[in-house]
mmCIF file of C-alpha atoms in Angstrom:
data_model
loop_
_atom_site.group_PDB
_atom_site.id
_atom_site.type_symbol
_atom_site.label_atom_id
_atom_site.label_comp_id
_atom_site.label_asym_id
_atom_site.label_seq_id
_atom_site.Cartn_x
_atom_site.Cartn_y
_atom_site.Cartn_z
ATOM 1 C CA MET A 17 -139.317 47.147 282.442
ATOM 2 C CA THR A 18 -136.652 47.746 280.002
ATOM 3 C CA ALA A 19 -133.574 45.833 279.083
ATOM 4 C CA ASP A 20 -130.240 47.300 279.162
ATOM 5 C CA VAL A 21 -127.881 46.472 275.917
ATOM 6 C CA ILE A 22 -124.879 44.299 277.002
ATOM 7 C CA SER A 23 -121.814 45.155 275.124
ATOM 8 C CA ILE A 24 -119.405 42.350 274.652
ATOM 9 C CA PRO A 25 -115.686 43.337 275.516
ATOM 10 C CA ARG A 26 -113.727 43.236 272.379
ATOM 11 C CA ALA A 27 -111.419 40.418 273.907
ATOM 12 C CA ALA A 28 -114.089 38.308 274.953
ATOM 13 C CA LEU A 29 -115.459 38.682 271.213
ATOM 14 C CA HIS A 30 -112.336 37.574 269.544
ATOM 15 C CA GLU A 31 -111.926 34.771 271.823
ATOM 16 C CA GLN A 32 -115.821 33.483 271.135
ATOM 17 C CA VAL A 33 -114.861 33.741 267.614
ATOM 18 C CA ALA A 34 -111.968 31.547 267.907
ATOM 19 C CA GLN A 35 -113.973 29.138 269.970
ATOM 20 C CA ARG A 36 -116.187 28.823 266.891
ATOM 21 C CA LEU A 37 -113.656 28.858 264.157
ATOM 22 C CA ARG A 38 -111.872 26.030 266.194
ATOM 23 C CA GLN A 39 -114.691 23.981 266.654
ATOM 24 C CA MET A 40 -115.283 24.217 262.533
ATOM 25 C CA LEU A 41 -111.563 23.227 261.996
ATOM 26 C CA VAL A 42 -111.665 20.270 264.638
ATOM 27 C CA GLU A 43 -115.157 18.909 263.019
ATOM 28 C CA GLY A 44 -113.675 19.291 259.509
ATOM 29 C CA ARG A 45 -116.272 22.106 258.428
ATOM 30 C CA ILE A 46 -113.033 23.752 257.176
ATOM 31 C CA ALA A 47 -111.137 21.385 255.520
ATOM 32 C CA PRO A 48 -107.204 20.828 255.940
ATOM 33 C CA GLY A 49 -105.498 22.824 253.385
ATOM 34 C CA ALA A 50 -108.567 25.324 252.800
ATOM 35 C CA LYS A 51 -108.280 28.945 252.703
ATOM 36 C CA LEU A 52 -110.054 30.819 255.579
ATOM 37 C CA ASN A 53 -112.131 33.274 253.368
ATOM 38 C CA GLU A 54 -112.728 36.515 255.705
ATOM 39 C CA ARG A 55 -115.724 37.629 253.772
ATOM 40 C CA GLU A 56 -117.533 34.565 254.075
ATOM 41 C CA LEU A 57 -116.847 33.971 257.850
ATOM 42 C CA SER A 58 -117.381 37.409 258.856
ATOM 43 C CA GLU A 59 -120.908 36.721 257.314
ATOM 44 C CA LEU A 60 -121.368 33.301 258.756
ATOM 45 C CA LEU A 61 -120.118 34.443 262.211
ATOM 46 C CA ASN A 62 -121.930 37.879 262.261
ATOM 47 C CA VAL A 63 -118.710 39.708 263.362
ATOM 48 C CA SER A 64 -116.691 42.250 261.580
ATOM 49 C CA ARG A 65 -113.099 41.608 260.168
ATOM 50 C CA THR A 66 -111.293 43.092 262.979
ATOM 51 C CA PRO A 67 -112.037 40.317 265.779
ATOM 52 C CA LEU A 68 -112.019 37.653 262.992
ATOM 53 C CA ARG A 69 -108.529 38.625 262.302
ATOM 54 C CA GLU A 70 -107.546 38.497 265.847
ATOM 55 C CA ALA A 71 -109.074 35.144 266.408
ATOM 56 C CA ILE A 72 -107.315 33.688 263.305
ATOM 57 C CA LYS A 73 -103.848 34.926 264.729
ATOM 58 C CA MET A 74 -104.921 33.075 268.261
ATOM 59 C CA LEU A 75 -105.387 30.105 266.063
ATOM 60 C CA ALA A 76 -102.071 30.353 264.125
ATOM 61 C CA ALA A 77 -100.398 30.549 267.470
ATOM 62 C CA GLU A 78 -102.142 27.219 268.479
ATOM 63 C CA GLY A 79 -100.862 25.717 265.193
ATOM 64 C CA LEU A 80 -104.472 25.169 263.656
ATOM 65 C CA VAL A 81 -103.872 27.461 260.917
ATOM 66 C CA GLU A 82 -100.804 28.619 258.993
ATOM 67 C CA LEU A 83 -100.662 32.443 257.807
ATOM 68 C CA VAL A 84 -99.162 32.173 254.320
ATOM 69 C CA PRO A 85 -97.740 35.410 252.690
ATOM 70 C CA ASN A 86 -100.154 36.584 249.628
ATOM 71 C CA ARG A 87 -102.594 33.713 250.477
ATOM 72 C CA GLY A 88 -103.819 34.508 253.995
ATOM 73 C CA ALA A 89 -104.869 31.818 256.428
ATOM 74 C CA ILE A 90 -104.760 28.254 255.536
ATOM 75 C CA ALA A 91 -106.157 25.359 257.693
ATOM 76 C CA VAL A 92 -103.156 23.134 258.522
ATOM 77 C CA SER A 93 -102.876 20.122 256.723
ATOM 78 C CA LEU A 94 -100.474 17.502 258.521
ATOM 79 C CA THR A 95 -98.420 14.978 256.569
ATOM 80 C CA GLU A 96 -97.877 11.239 257.787
ATOM 81 C CA GLU A 97 -94.159 12.310 258.915
ATOM 82 C CA ASP A 98 -95.875 15.422 260.959
ATOM 83 C CA VAL A 99 -98.594 12.840 262.326
ATOM 84 C CA LEU A 100 -95.888 10.534 263.423
ATOM 85 C CA ASN A 101 -93.802 13.156 265.050
ATOM 86 C CA THR A 102 -96.508 14.886 266.678
ATOM 87 C CA PHE A 103 -98.234 11.836 268.203
ATOM 88 C CA GLU A 104 -94.762 10.579 269.253
ATOM 89 C CA VAL A 105 -94.375 13.794 271.044
ATOM 90 C CA MET A 106 -98.232 13.716 272.458
ATOM 91 C CA ALA A 107 -97.983 10.337 273.705
ATOM 92 C CA GLY A 108 -95.160 11.100 275.996
ATOM 93 C CA LEU A 109 -96.752 13.976 277.091
ATOM 94 C CA GLU A 110 -100.032 12.310 277.921
ATOM 95 C CA GLY A 111 -98.286 9.245 279.604
ATOM 96 C CA LEU A 112 -96.326 11.713 281.974
ATOM 97 C CA SER A 113 -99.615 13.835 282.499
ATOM 98 C CA GLY A 114 -101.463 10.703 283.455
ATOM 99 C CA GLU A 115 -98.908 9.356 285.761
ATOM 100 C CA LEU A 116 -98.472 12.563 287.769
ATOM 101 C CA ALA A 117 -102.119 13.106 287.753
ATOM 102 C CA ALA A 118 -102.897 9.714 289.384
ATOM 103 C CA GLN A 119 -100.224 10.688 292.003
ATOM 104 C CA ARG A 120 -101.622 14.366 292.534
ATOM 105 C CA ILE A 121 -105.296 14.476 291.859
ATOM 106 C CA THR A 122 -107.583 15.609 294.765
ATOM 107 C CA PRO A 123 -111.128 14.094 295.352
ATOM 108 C CA ARG A 124 -112.662 17.091 293.872
ATOM 109 C CA GLU A 125 -110.921 16.862 290.686
ATOM 110 C CA LEU A 126 -111.665 13.318 290.528
ATOM 111 C CA ALA A 127 -115.353 13.696 291.078
ATOM 112 C CA GLU A 128 -115.237 16.373 288.210
ATOM 113 C CA ILE A 129 -113.665 14.082 285.664
ATOM 114 C CA GLN A 130 -116.090 11.118 286.859
ATOM 115 C CA ALA A 131 -119.102 13.568 286.190
ATOM 116 C CA MET A 132 -117.711 14.514 282.954
ATOM 117 C CA GLN A 133 -117.214 10.754 281.815
ATOM 118 C CA PHE A 134 -120.924 10.024 282.723
ATOM 119 C CA GLU A 135 -121.972 13.055 280.418
ATOM 120 C CA MET A 136 -119.429 11.697 277.866
ATOM 121 C CA MET A 137 -120.871 7.967 278.024
ATOM 122 C CA ALA A 138 -124.553 9.506 277.488
ATOM 123 C CA ALA A 139 -123.270 11.448 274.399
ATOM 124 C CA TYR A 140 -121.680 8.063 272.989
ATOM 125 C CA THR A 141 -124.950 6.299 273.483
ATOM 126 C CA ARG A 142 -126.668 8.892 271.569
ATOM 127 C CA ARG A 143 -123.926 8.893 268.965
ATOM 128 C CA ASP A 144 -123.548 12.522 269.429
ATOM 129 C CA LEU A 145 -119.906 12.708 268.260
ATOM 130 C CA SER A 146 -119.783 16.408 268.699
ATOM 131 C CA THR A 147 -120.632 16.519 272.361
ATOM 132 C CA TYR A 148 -118.682 13.603 272.953
ATOM 133 C CA TYR A 149 -115.588 15.096 271.700
ATOM 134 C CA ALA A 150 -116.075 18.243 273.540
ATOM 135 C CA LEU A 151 -116.293 16.272 276.720
ATOM 136 C CA ASN A 152 -113.423 14.012 275.776
ATOM 137 C CA ALA A 153 -111.200 17.020 275.285
ATOM 138 C CA ARG A 154 -112.405 18.621 278.653
ATOM 139 C CA ILE A 155 -111.461 15.083 280.501
ATOM 140 C CA HIS A 156 -107.892 15.239 278.807
ATOM 141 C CA ASP A 157 -107.296 18.797 279.799
ATOM 142 C CA ALA A 158 -108.766 18.142 283.393
ATOM 143 C CA ILE A 159 -106.112 15.065 283.507
ATOM 144 C CA ASN A 160 -103.551 17.432 282.314
ATOM 145 C CA ALA A 161 -104.299 20.057 285.027
ATOM 146 C CA ALA A 162 -104.496 17.482 287.889
ATOM 147 C CA ALA A 163 -100.932 16.733 287.249
ATOM 148 C CA LYS A 164 -100.133 20.195 288.715
ATOM 149 C CA ASN A 165 -97.054 21.052 286.312
ATOM 150 C CA PRO A 166 -97.524 24.366 284.700
ATOM 151 C CA VAL A 167 -94.729 23.660 282.160
ATOM 152 C CA LEU A 168 -96.263 20.332 281.110
ATOM 153 C CA GLU A 169 -99.495 21.974 280.788
ATOM 154 C CA THR A 170 -98.418 24.686 278.318
ATOM 155 C CA VAL A 171 -96.416 22.292 276.263
ATOM 156 C CA TYR A 172 -99.398 19.919 276.304
ATOM 157 C CA SER A 173 -101.740 22.520 275.120
ATOM 158 C CA GLN A 174 -99.376 23.560 272.161
ATOM 159 C CA VAL A 175 -98.543 20.157 270.698
ATOM 160 C CA ASN A 176 -102.326 18.765 271.132
ATOM 161 C CA ALA A 177 -103.866 21.717 269.035
ATOM 162 C CA ARG A 178 -102.073 20.356 266.228
ATOM 163 C CA LEU A 179 -103.941 17.045 266.622
ATOM 164 C CA GLN A 180 -107.591 18.049 267.500
ATOM 165 C CA ALA A 181 -109.100 17.743 264.033
ATOM 166 C CA LEU A 182 -107.286 14.280 263.463
ATOM 167 C CA ARG A 183 -108.235 12.848 266.877
ATOM 168 C CA PHE A 184 -112.141 14.106 266.286
ATOM 169 C CA ARG A 185 -112.265 12.343 263.104
ATOM 170 C CA SER A 186 -110.598 8.955 264.543
ATOM 171 C CA ASN A 187 -114.027 8.401 266.303
ATOM 172 C CA GLN A 188 -116.074 8.436 263.165
ATOM 173 C CA ASP A 189 -115.155 4.530 262.635
ATOM 174 C CA GLY A 190 -117.662 2.596 265.020
ATOM 175 C CA GLU A 191 -115.326 0.147 266.212
ATOM 176 C CA LYS A 192 -112.377 2.494 266.736
ATOM 177 C CA TRP A 193 -114.679 4.756 268.776
ATOM 178 C CA LYS A 194 -115.932 1.926 270.742
ATOM 179 C CA THR A 195 -112.195 1.047 271.431
ATOM 180 C CA ALA A 196 -111.520 4.553 272.855
ATOM 181 C CA VAL A 197 -114.320 4.602 274.842
ATOM 182 C CA LYS A 198 -113.269 1.429 276.552
ATOM 183 C CA GLU A 199 -109.623 2.913 277.094
ATOM 184 C CA HIS A 200 -111.447 5.986 278.876
ATOM 185 C CA GLU A 201 -113.112 3.574 281.129
ATOM 186 C CA LYS A 202 -109.842 2.325 282.119
ATOM 187 C CA MET A 203 -108.394 5.615 282.427
ATOM 188 C CA ILE A 204 -110.975 6.587 285.240
ATOM 189 C CA GLU A 205 -110.523 3.212 287.046
ATOM 190 C CA ALA A 206 -106.583 3.895 287.119
ATOM 191 C CA LEU A 207 -107.251 7.471 288.398
ATOM 192 C CA SER A 208 -109.700 6.151 291.022
ATOM 193 C CA THR A 209 -107.263 3.727 292.359
ATOM 194 C CA ARG A 210 -104.048 6.109 292.172
ATOM 195 C CA ASP A 211 -102.681 3.587 289.925
ATOM 196 C CA ALA A 212 -99.827 5.808 288.233
ATOM 197 C CA ALA A 213 -98.230 3.174 286.177
ATOM 198 C CA GLY A 214 -101.570 1.886 285.028
ATOM 199 C CA MET A 215 -102.470 5.371 284.012
ATOM 200 C CA ARG A 216 -99.389 5.958 282.211
ATOM 201 C CA GLU A 217 -99.684 2.864 280.139
ATOM 202 C CA VAL A 218 -103.583 3.360 279.220
ATOM 203 C CA LEU A 219 -102.737 6.527 277.951
ATOM 204 C CA LEU A 220 -99.734 5.514 275.781
ATOM 205 C CA THR A 221 -101.999 3.033 274.377
ATOM 206 C CA HIS A 222 -104.638 5.216 273.886
ATOM 207 C CA LEU A 223 -102.338 7.536 271.862
ATOM 208 C CA ARG A 224 -100.885 4.678 270.065
ATOM 209 C CA ASN A 225 -104.072 3.542 268.801
ATOM 210 C CA LYS A 226 -105.216 7.119 267.900
ATOM 211 C CA ARG A 227 -102.086 7.520 265.820
ATOM 212 C CA ASP A 228 -102.594 4.390 263.893
ATOM 213 C CA VAL A 229 -106.151 5.043 263.011
ATOM 214 C CA VAL A 230 -105.138 8.733 261.806
ATOM 215 C CA LEU A 231 -102.522 7.328 259.719
ATOM 216 C CA GLU A 232 -105.037 4.582 258.197
ATOM 217 C CA GLN A 233 -107.433 7.379 257.489
ATOM 218 C CA LEU A 234 -104.500 9.688 255.751
ATOM 219 C CA ARG A 235 -103.466 6.728 253.645
ATOM 220 C CA ALA A 236 -106.965 5.847 252.362
ATOM 221 C CA VAL A 237 -107.204 9.721 251.477
ATOM 222 C CA HIS A 238 -104.055 9.718 249.652
ATOM 223 C CA LYS A 239 -105.211 6.437 247.871
ATOM 224 C CA THR A 240 -108.403 7.834 246.953
ATOM 225 C CA SER A 241 -106.697 11.038 245.518
ATOM 226 C CA LYS A 242 -104.336 9.119 243.553
ATOM 227 C CA GLY A 243 -106.863 7.141 241.935
ATOM 228 C CA ALA A 244 -109.116 9.792 241.107
ATOM 229 C CA ALA A 245 -106.000 11.553 239.383
#
């Protein structure tokens, strides 16, 4: 029995590369402000420069990297003002998304979100932050999709991309992570009971808490940097 060689379509390849780079950026393996070294990344991901560059362009469109003349691609580093402005918009989008989802979600969509919540809680029990965060992001995306508003979904995705790395790091504090988990349990409860007002409120609170943790972390980093200077 012989095995046929399965070629990966070029479009699929650069999307796979983008996904791997996205995870590296979100989890801090490529630090904010760092240059994306094409030679090193090509070797690490075992791909040629062409799909790598196409993937980097995708991430630039998402706001995760910035294409700087004569410097190449740089991992985005948000200032405190950027964080405040972006979380302000994101909180409004999340609140609206949750409110509409509670009104429009189907039983099948609810069951899928509940199943992801169960998996996410298992990851939390193992303290597997990478798996937890991936499921967390899928839950938020599913809630957004359940709102059934294509314009909201597009804007949500664009704004949320800028915050992915910061949202991931906000769970590295044990107590803050525990709080986020409790808020997720309230989200599932509000969705299950079709409580639109309650869903909006828990998501607004969730985003405000994320914002405060992120700002606290940014200020700590700046303080450490000044102390070392």
